[in-house]
Short mmCIF file of C-alpha atoms in Angstrom, two decimals:
data_model
loop_
_atom_site.label_atom_id
_atom_site.label_comp_id
_atom_site.label_asym_id
_atom_site.label_seq_id
_atom_site.Cartn_x
_atom_site.Cartn_y
_atom_site.Cartn_z
CA UNK A 520 61.34 134.60 129.08
CA UNK A 521 64.96 133.80 129.98
CA UNK A 522 65.64 131.06 132.52
CA UNK A 523 67.55 132.11 135.63
CA UNK A 524 71.33 131.76 135.49
CA UNK A 525 72.95 130.10 138.53
CA UNK A 526 74.94 132.33 140.84
CA UNK A 527 78.69 131.89 140.83
CA UNK A 528 80.97 130.76 138.01
CA UNK A 529 79.46 128.34 135.51
CA UNK A 530 81.24 125.25 134.23
CA UNK A 531 82.33 127.07 131.06
CA UNK A 532 83.65 130.03 133.09
CA UNK A 533 85.65 127.76 135.37
CA UNK A 534 86.96 125.87 132.35
CA UNK A 535 88.00 129.08 130.60
CA UNK A 536 89.84 130.31 133.68
CA UNK A 537 91.75 127.05 134.03
CA UNK A 538 92.54 126.85 130.32
CA UNK A 539 93.89 130.38 130.14
CA UNK A 540 96.17 129.70 133.11
CA UNK A 541 97.38 126.30 131.88
CA UNK A 542 101.06 125.72 131.20
CA UNK A 543 101.75 122.49 129.28
CA UNK A 544 104.31 120.25 130.94
CA UNK A 545 106.90 118.06 129.20
CA UNK A 546 104.63 115.03 129.00
CA UNK A 547 101.75 116.81 127.29
CA UNK A 548 104.18 118.65 124.99
CA UNK A 549 105.51 115.26 123.88
CA UNK A 550 101.95 114.15 123.16
CA UNK A 551 101.28 117.32 121.17
CA UNK A 552 104.43 116.79 119.10
CA UNK A 553 103.28 113.26 118.35
CA UNK A 554 99.82 114.51 117.42
CA UNK A 555 101.32 117.05 115.04
CA UNK A 556 103.34 114.52 113.04
CA UNK A 557 100.69 111.81 113.22
CA UNK A 558 97.90 114.03 111.93
CA UNK A 559 99.84 115.67 109.10
CA UNK A 560 101.09 112.23 108.05
CA UNK A 561 97.54 110.89 108.03
CA UNK A 562 96.38 113.81 105.88
CA UNK A 563 99.08 112.96 103.36
CA UNK A 564 98.16 109.26 103.41
CA UNK A 565 94.53 110.11 102.61
CA UNK A 566 95.14 112.86 100.06
CA UNK A 567 94.26 110.72 97.03
CA UNK A 568 91.04 109.24 98.43
CA UNK A 569 87.56 109.79 97.06
CA UNK A 570 86.20 111.25 100.30
CA UNK A 571 88.98 113.85 100.45
CA UNK A 572 88.33 114.73 96.81
CA UNK A 573 84.65 115.21 97.66
CA UNK A 574 85.58 117.46 100.60
CA UNK A 575 87.91 119.54 98.42
CA UNK A 576 85.13 119.92 95.90
CA UNK A 577 82.79 121.29 98.54
CA UNK A 578 84.97 124.20 99.73
CA UNK A 579 85.07 127.60 98.13
CA UNK A 580 87.65 130.27 97.51
CA UNK A 581 91.26 130.43 98.58
CA UNK A 582 93.34 131.79 101.41
CA UNK A 583 96.55 131.61 103.39
CA UNK A 584 96.02 128.26 105.12
CA UNK A 585 97.25 124.77 104.25
CA UNK A 586 95.44 121.55 103.45
CA UNK A 587 98.23 119.08 103.97
CA UNK A 588 99.21 117.21 100.83
CA UNK A 589 97.37 119.63 98.53
CA UNK A 590 98.66 122.55 96.52
CA UNK A 591 97.51 126.11 97.01
CA UNK A 592 95.96 127.92 99.95
CA UNK A 593 92.56 127.73 101.58
CA UNK A 594 90.51 129.78 104.00
CA UNK A 595 91.07 128.90 107.64
CA UNK A 596 87.72 127.15 108.07
CA UNK A 597 88.13 125.26 104.79
CA UNK A 598 91.61 124.10 105.81
CA UNK A 599 90.22 122.96 109.16
CA UNK A 600 87.44 120.88 107.63
CA UNK A 601 89.72 119.33 105.00
CA UNK A 602 92.50 118.42 107.42
CA UNK A 603 90.10 117.19 110.10
CA UNK A 604 88.29 114.96 107.62
CA UNK A 605 91.45 113.64 105.97
CA UNK A 606 93.27 112.84 109.20
CA UNK A 607 90.34 110.85 110.58
CA UNK A 608 89.28 109.29 107.31
CA UNK A 609 91.19 106.02 107.67
CA UNK A 610 90.43 105.69 111.40
CA UNK A 611 94.16 105.47 112.06
CA UNK A 612 94.29 108.47 114.36
CA UNK A 613 94.62 109.17 118.08
CA UNK A 614 92.12 108.00 120.70
CA UNK A 615 91.49 108.81 124.35
CA UNK A 616 90.63 105.54 126.04
CA UNK A 617 88.47 106.96 128.81
CA UNK A 618 85.90 108.34 126.37
CA UNK A 619 86.40 107.09 123.80
CA UNK A 620 87.03 110.22 121.75
CA UNK A 621 89.38 111.32 118.97
CA UNK A 622 90.72 114.68 120.11
CA UNK A 623 93.80 115.49 118.04
CA UNK A 624 92.05 115.24 114.68
CA UNK A 625 89.69 118.02 115.75
CA UNK A 626 92.00 120.24 117.76
CA UNK A 627 95.18 120.21 115.67
CA UNK A 628 93.47 121.20 112.37
CA UNK A 629 91.54 123.99 114.10
CA UNK A 630 94.56 125.48 115.88
CA UNK A 631 96.91 125.17 112.89
CA UNK A 632 94.39 126.96 110.68
CA UNK A 633 94.17 129.79 113.22
CA UNK A 634 97.98 129.85 113.50
CA UNK A 635 98.39 130.37 109.75
CA UNK A 636 95.64 132.97 109.51
CA UNK A 637 96.82 135.05 112.47
CA UNK A 638 100.55 134.27 112.61
CA UNK A 639 100.47 132.64 116.05
CA UNK A 640 103.67 131.62 117.81
CA UNK A 641 104.62 128.00 118.37
CA UNK A 642 104.15 128.48 122.10
CA UNK A 643 100.58 129.66 121.59
CA UNK A 644 99.90 126.75 119.25
CA UNK A 645 101.16 124.34 121.91
CA UNK A 646 98.91 125.89 124.57
CA UNK A 647 95.92 125.75 122.26
CA UNK A 648 96.44 122.13 121.24
CA UNK A 649 97.15 121.05 124.81
CA UNK A 650 94.08 122.66 126.40
CA UNK A 651 91.82 121.69 123.50
CA UNK A 652 92.85 118.05 123.61
CA UNK A 653 92.55 118.07 127.39
CA UNK A 654 89.03 119.52 127.23
CA UNK A 655 87.87 117.01 124.61
CA UNK A 656 89.23 114.07 126.61
CA UNK A 657 87.76 115.26 129.89
CA UNK A 658 84.36 116.16 128.41
CA UNK A 659 84.01 112.58 127.18
CA UNK A 660 84.22 111.31 130.78
CA UNK A 661 81.60 113.59 132.38
CA UNK A 662 78.81 111.11 131.62
CA UNK A 663 80.60 107.97 130.37
CA UNK A 664 79.11 106.16 127.37
CA UNK A 665 75.89 108.24 127.38
CA UNK A 666 76.54 110.17 124.17
CA UNK A 667 77.29 107.01 122.17
CA UNK A 668 74.22 105.32 123.64
CA UNK A 669 72.11 108.27 122.51
CA UNK A 670 73.28 107.74 118.93
CA UNK A 671 75.84 110.54 118.68
CA UNK A 672 79.59 110.66 118.04
CA UNK A 673 81.48 112.18 121.01
CA UNK A 674 84.30 113.33 118.74
CA UNK A 675 81.99 115.76 116.97
CA UNK A 676 79.76 116.61 119.93
CA UNK A 677 82.61 117.45 122.32
CA UNK A 678 85.10 118.34 119.62
CA UNK A 679 83.33 121.54 118.63
CA UNK A 680 83.46 123.26 122.05
CA UNK A 681 86.93 121.85 122.73
CA UNK A 682 88.18 123.27 119.42
CA UNK A 683 86.58 126.62 120.26
CA UNK A 684 88.42 126.61 123.57
CA UNK A 685 91.68 125.63 121.87
CA UNK A 686 91.54 128.40 119.27
CA UNK A 687 90.40 131.01 121.77
CA UNK A 688 93.28 130.20 124.13
CA UNK A 689 95.83 130.07 121.30
CA UNK A 690 94.63 133.50 120.13
CA UNK A 691 94.80 134.88 123.69
CA UNK A 692 91.18 136.00 123.77
CA UNK A 693 89.72 137.47 126.96
CA UNK A 694 88.06 135.21 129.55
CA UNK A 695 84.61 136.40 128.44
CA UNK A 696 85.44 135.76 124.79
CA UNK A 697 86.64 132.25 125.64
CA UNK A 698 83.36 131.52 127.42
CA UNK A 699 81.41 132.97 124.51
CA UNK A 700 83.38 130.82 122.05
CA UNK A 701 82.64 127.63 123.96
CA UNK A 702 79.00 128.63 124.37
CA UNK A 703 78.58 129.39 120.67
CA UNK A 704 80.19 126.08 119.72
CA UNK A 705 77.60 124.21 121.76
CA UNK A 706 75.05 125.14 119.11
CA UNK A 707 77.36 123.80 116.39
CA UNK A 708 77.89 120.38 117.99
CA UNK A 709 76.51 117.46 116.00
CA UNK A 710 77.26 114.01 114.61
CA UNK A 711 74.98 110.97 114.43
CA UNK A 712 76.50 107.48 114.19
CA UNK A 713 74.15 106.12 111.51
CA UNK A 714 77.23 105.56 109.32
CA UNK A 715 77.49 102.23 111.14
CA UNK A 716 74.53 100.89 109.17
CA UNK A 717 76.10 100.94 105.71
CA UNK A 718 79.66 102.25 105.98
CA UNK A 719 78.73 105.79 104.89
CA UNK A 720 81.40 108.47 105.04
CA UNK A 721 79.91 110.81 107.64
CA UNK A 722 82.11 109.65 110.52
CA UNK A 723 85.08 110.80 108.45
CA UNK A 724 83.55 114.26 108.27
CA UNK A 725 82.85 114.62 111.99
CA UNK A 726 86.30 115.85 113.15
CA UNK A 727 86.57 118.23 110.20
CA UNK A 728 83.13 119.64 110.90
CA UNK A 729 83.94 120.07 114.60
CA UNK A 730 87.30 121.70 113.78
CA UNK A 731 85.81 124.33 111.49
CA UNK A 732 82.86 124.85 113.86
CA UNK A 733 85.14 125.47 116.82
CA UNK A 734 87.31 127.83 114.80
CA UNK A 735 84.26 129.74 113.57
CA UNK A 736 82.87 129.94 117.11
CA UNK A 737 86.12 131.46 118.39
CA UNK A 738 86.13 134.03 115.59
CA UNK A 739 82.53 134.95 116.33
CA UNK A 740 83.41 135.41 120.00
CA UNK A 741 86.41 137.52 119.06
CA UNK A 742 84.02 139.77 117.16
CA UNK A 743 81.74 140.17 120.18
CA UNK A 744 79.11 137.48 119.56
CA UNK A 745 77.44 136.36 122.80
CA UNK A 746 77.22 132.66 123.74
CA UNK A 747 75.46 130.95 126.67
CA UNK A 748 77.49 130.75 129.88
CA UNK A 749 75.69 127.56 130.93
CA UNK A 750 76.36 125.70 127.68
CA UNK A 751 77.33 122.50 129.51
CA UNK A 752 75.16 122.18 132.62
CA UNK A 753 72.17 124.29 131.59
CA UNK A 754 68.64 122.86 131.37
CA UNK A 755 68.86 123.09 127.57
CA UNK A 756 72.62 122.65 127.34
CA UNK A 757 75.00 120.31 125.56
CA UNK A 758 74.67 117.40 127.97
CA UNK A 759 70.90 117.68 128.13
CA UNK A 760 70.75 117.49 124.34
CA UNK A 761 73.28 114.74 123.66
CA UNK A 762 73.45 112.72 126.89
CA UNK A 763 69.88 113.34 128.15
CA UNK A 764 71.08 114.51 131.55
CA UNK A 765 72.47 117.58 133.29
CA UNK A 766 73.79 115.57 136.23
CA UNK A 767 77.33 115.09 134.99
CA UNK A 768 80.52 114.59 136.95
CA UNK A 769 81.83 118.11 136.44
CA UNK A 770 84.90 117.28 138.50
CA UNK A 771 85.99 114.95 135.70
CA UNK A 772 86.20 118.05 133.50
CA UNK A 773 87.45 120.67 135.92
CA UNK A 774 89.48 119.10 138.74
CA UNK A 775 93.16 119.66 138.07
CA UNK A 776 92.56 121.04 134.57
CA UNK A 777 95.84 122.45 133.29
CA UNK A 778 97.84 120.70 136.03
CA UNK A 779 97.00 117.01 135.78
CA UNK A 780 97.19 116.37 132.06
CA UNK A 781 95.00 113.42 131.08
CA UNK A 782 95.78 114.29 127.43
CA UNK A 783 99.29 112.99 128.06
CA UNK A 784 97.74 109.49 127.99
CA UNK A 785 96.23 109.83 124.50
CA UNK A 786 96.62 106.59 122.55
CA UNK A 787 98.15 106.29 119.08
CA UNK A 788 96.87 103.48 116.92
CA UNK A 789 99.02 100.71 115.46
CA UNK A 790 96.19 99.59 113.13
CA UNK A 791 93.92 101.46 110.72
CA UNK A 792 90.50 100.53 112.12
CA UNK A 793 88.14 101.11 115.03
CA UNK A 794 89.90 101.56 118.34
CA UNK A 795 88.19 98.82 120.32
CA UNK A 796 88.75 96.34 117.49
CA UNK A 797 92.51 96.69 117.73
CA UNK A 798 93.17 94.42 120.74
CA UNK A 799 91.26 91.71 118.86
CA UNK A 800 93.51 92.21 115.83
CA UNK A 801 96.54 91.80 118.08
CA UNK A 802 95.12 88.59 119.53
CA UNK A 803 94.63 87.26 116.01
CA UNK A 804 98.19 88.23 115.05
CA UNK A 805 99.46 86.31 118.09
CA UNK A 806 97.52 83.21 117.00
CA UNK A 807 99.00 83.53 113.52
CA UNK A 808 102.48 83.70 115.07
CA UNK A 809 101.71 80.43 116.86
CA UNK A 810 101.05 78.77 113.52
CA UNK A 811 97.24 78.84 113.55
CA UNK A 812 95.91 78.89 109.99
CA UNK A 813 92.54 80.24 108.90
CA UNK A 814 91.66 77.11 106.94
CA UNK A 815 92.01 75.02 110.11
CA UNK A 816 89.48 77.09 112.08
CA UNK A 817 85.87 75.98 112.39
CA UNK A 818 84.67 78.71 114.76
CA UNK A 819 85.87 81.73 116.70
CA UNK A 820 84.20 83.05 119.84
CA UNK A 821 85.28 86.29 121.51
CA UNK A 822 84.50 87.68 124.92
CA UNK A 823 83.61 91.34 124.62
CA UNK A 824 82.08 94.38 126.33
CA UNK A 825 78.38 95.21 126.14
CA UNK A 826 79.24 98.86 125.53
CA UNK A 827 80.77 98.23 122.10
CA UNK A 828 78.21 95.80 120.69
CA UNK A 829 76.14 98.36 118.78
CA UNK A 830 79.16 99.80 117.02
CA UNK A 831 81.51 96.88 116.43
CA UNK A 832 79.56 93.61 116.71
CA UNK A 833 75.94 94.21 115.73
CA UNK A 834 74.11 93.44 113.59
CA UNK A 835 76.37 90.40 113.56
CA UNK A 836 75.44 89.26 110.05
CA UNK A 837 76.51 92.65 108.67
CA UNK A 838 79.76 92.64 110.65
CA UNK A 839 80.51 89.13 109.35
CA UNK A 840 80.06 90.37 105.77
CA UNK A 841 80.99 94.08 105.69
CA UNK A 842 79.49 95.78 102.61
CA UNK A 843 82.54 97.93 101.87
CA UNK A 844 86.03 98.78 103.04
CA UNK A 845 84.96 101.55 105.39
CA UNK A 846 82.37 99.36 107.10
CA UNK A 847 85.10 96.75 107.58
CA UNK A 848 86.97 99.19 109.83
CA UNK A 849 84.15 98.85 112.37
CA UNK A 850 83.77 95.08 112.07
CA UNK A 851 85.47 93.06 114.80
CA UNK A 852 85.13 89.86 112.73
CA UNK A 853 86.95 91.50 109.82
CA UNK A 854 89.70 92.84 112.09
CA UNK A 855 90.27 89.32 113.43
CA UNK A 856 90.30 87.86 109.93
CA UNK A 857 92.82 90.47 108.78
CA UNK A 858 95.06 89.73 111.75
CA UNK A 859 95.04 85.98 111.12
CA UNK A 860 95.30 86.02 107.33
CA UNK A 861 97.16 89.25 106.52
CA UNK A 862 99.20 89.56 109.70
CA UNK A 863 97.70 92.91 110.65
CA UNK A 864 95.19 95.63 109.82
CA UNK A 865 97.17 98.41 108.19
CA UNK A 866 95.96 100.70 105.43
CA UNK A 867 96.42 97.96 102.84
CA UNK A 868 93.84 95.76 104.63
CA UNK A 869 91.04 98.23 103.91
CA UNK A 870 90.78 98.46 100.15
CA UNK A 871 87.55 97.46 98.45
CA UNK A 872 89.26 94.53 96.73
CA UNK A 873 90.82 93.25 99.95
CA UNK A 874 87.59 93.36 101.94
CA UNK A 875 85.88 91.23 99.28
CA UNK A 876 88.56 88.51 99.27
CA UNK A 877 86.86 85.13 99.69
CA UNK A 878 89.26 83.82 102.35
CA UNK A 879 88.80 86.89 104.56
CA UNK A 880 85.02 86.81 104.21
CA UNK A 881 84.91 83.07 104.91
CA UNK A 882 86.76 83.55 108.19
CA UNK A 883 84.64 86.59 109.11
CA UNK A 884 81.55 84.40 108.90
CA UNK A 885 82.95 82.09 111.59
CA UNK A 886 83.42 84.83 114.22
CA UNK A 887 80.87 85.41 116.99
CA UNK A 888 80.87 86.81 120.52
CA UNK A 889 79.67 86.47 124.09
CA UNK A 890 79.32 89.40 126.49
CA UNK A 891 81.66 89.39 129.47
CA UNK A 892 79.82 91.28 132.26
CA UNK A 893 83.16 91.90 133.98
CA UNK A 894 84.77 93.58 130.98
CA UNK A 895 86.39 96.86 132.15
CA UNK A 896 85.32 98.98 129.14
CA UNK A 897 85.59 101.99 128.92
CA UNK A 898 88.40 102.06 131.51
CA UNK A 899 90.39 99.63 129.38
CA UNK A 900 90.01 98.17 125.90
CA UNK A 901 90.64 94.45 125.88
CA UNK A 902 90.83 91.66 123.32
CA UNK A 903 90.04 87.95 123.33
CA UNK A 904 90.00 85.39 120.51
CA UNK A 905 89.18 81.72 121.10
CA UNK A 906 89.46 79.54 117.98
CA UNK A 907 88.16 76.00 117.66
CA UNK A 908 90.19 73.95 115.16
CA UNK A 909 89.19 71.10 112.88
CA UNK A 910 90.83 68.55 115.14
CA UNK A 911 88.63 69.72 118.03
CA UNK A 912 91.39 71.54 119.89
CA UNK A 913 90.91 75.10 121.15
CA UNK A 914 93.50 77.89 121.10
CA UNK A 915 93.05 81.39 122.46
CA UNK A 916 94.77 84.68 123.11
CA UNK A 917 93.91 87.59 125.38
CA UNK A 918 95.04 91.18 125.53
CA UNK A 919 94.41 93.27 128.62
CA UNK A 920 95.05 96.70 127.11
CA UNK A 921 95.06 98.68 123.91
CA UNK A 922 98.50 98.57 122.33
CA UNK A 923 99.46 102.19 121.83
CA UNK A 924 97.42 103.24 124.85
CA UNK A 925 98.48 104.50 128.25
CA UNK A 926 99.28 101.02 129.61
CA UNK A 927 101.27 99.98 126.52
CA UNK A 928 102.28 103.14 124.63
CA UNK A 929 104.02 103.25 121.28
CA UNK A 930 107.51 104.72 121.43
CA UNK A 931 108.46 108.04 119.85
CA UNK A 932 110.39 106.07 117.24
CA UNK A 933 107.27 104.03 116.39
CA UNK A 934 105.20 107.20 115.97
CA UNK A 935 107.88 108.67 113.71
CA UNK A 936 107.99 105.48 111.64
CA UNK A 937 104.20 105.55 111.31
CA UNK A 938 104.31 109.17 110.11
CA UNK A 939 107.01 108.34 107.54
CA UNK A 940 105.07 105.30 106.34
CA UNK A 941 101.89 107.35 105.97
CA UNK A 942 103.73 110.01 103.98
CA UNK A 943 105.14 107.35 101.65
CA UNK A 944 101.68 105.80 101.30
CA UNK A 945 100.44 109.21 100.17
CA UNK A 946 103.22 109.57 97.61
CA UNK A 947 105.77 111.75 99.39
CA UNK A 948 109.45 110.91 99.18
CA UNK A 949 111.61 110.15 102.21
CA UNK A 950 113.02 113.66 102.39
CA UNK A 951 109.59 115.24 102.79
CA UNK A 952 108.62 112.64 105.37
CA UNK A 953 111.81 113.33 107.33
CA UNK A 954 111.09 117.06 107.17
CA UNK A 955 107.72 116.47 108.83
CA UNK A 956 109.31 114.51 111.68
CA UNK A 957 111.88 117.25 112.20
CA UNK A 958 109.26 119.99 112.10
CA UNK A 959 107.17 118.33 114.84
CA UNK A 960 110.17 118.37 117.19
CA UNK A 961 110.75 122.13 116.89
CA UNK A 962 107.38 123.60 115.89
CA UNK A 963 106.39 124.77 119.35
CA UNK A 964 109.63 126.76 119.75
CA UNK A 965 109.18 128.76 116.55
CA UNK A 966 108.13 132.45 116.48
CA UNK A 967 105.75 131.57 113.63
CA UNK A 968 104.76 128.28 112.01
CA UNK A 969 105.48 127.82 108.30
CA UNK A 970 103.25 125.01 107.04
CA UNK A 971 103.75 125.69 103.33
CA UNK A 972 106.35 122.87 102.94
CA UNK A 973 103.57 120.38 103.69
CA UNK A 974 101.36 121.43 100.79
CA UNK A 975 101.24 119.57 97.49
#
């Protein structure tokens, strides 16, 4: 027997109404332009990797949609899963600090696939990306940290309904169809974080899975498929399943949606590893600039947040000796070692050969932590590295915010340089990289997006 449905608009109905009425302002448009070039550049950078090859081998058929960096056409859902997986694969993509959650790598692939399949205008693509990214970011703050603590990946859990919303809005579906799309996507949400145990590839897949799930949910809704109105707050809804509560702060999702754009604060990464590791990398780079050498260090102790221990610090023995390059991306000790020895943690720091270098592993083994109960995570991502040297002296560096985040954003020029560098890393020449940067600046003004130049 069906449970009673609350009187009045549900959370999904209120969200759909706000999303359909939203008009992106200049700040969120700038963020969406940056997302566009960042994500396509990341797809190109990853196009020759083994995990992208495995993803390509798993799709079927052909179509009119683009997998960036690859020849030929794909179905819309196949393009979404390929691009979502590739753009997140090196963990070099956008992050929303309040979650944390990676929104662009889900939303952009889903909306671009719909745009190619249905010939959407640039203005509709902008609206879809903006409201989808906004929804993903806000959903991650309804019950802070609960989804991660339950063993799930917020990017995949919240990405699926946010992508459904994004595609439904971009396609100008009716309010009921938008609600149905979001409701359907709730049953497609997924993503366990067991990859942390052995550096398995499943985290890479999560945004691609959420992108194709959201797209599929919107298409089902367009065809008349019925989804639950109470997908978020219901007694068997998304938050009950993944956060073990229905008592969320719904105002964090709904208040000012489409007017006060939290997505405008999305962070863009300067390093190719886990988000909360990055301030520690920067601290290590600062110590290197001061002349501190790895061979002179006897021990490193870092103050850190309790909320990131299970992903980035524990089990400590495994983080001090990451089993492969992907696991190293989620090792704070390795990030610190890369910063001190290599001068940073770019794509080149995460090859299998590099992660096994004896000097890097020796320094990793010297890194430990203490929990700072006053650490502001998840409101801010901080870094701290205190090194004890052979002569008994102690040197340390602190960082109060994520570089690239809302308190210390990268410039447009830095984002463009990153996109060009990623294209070169993936084998494109400078002319193709420049074309991508130019396209991102004008895409949302076009009557129809032509993504074919970014194939192959």
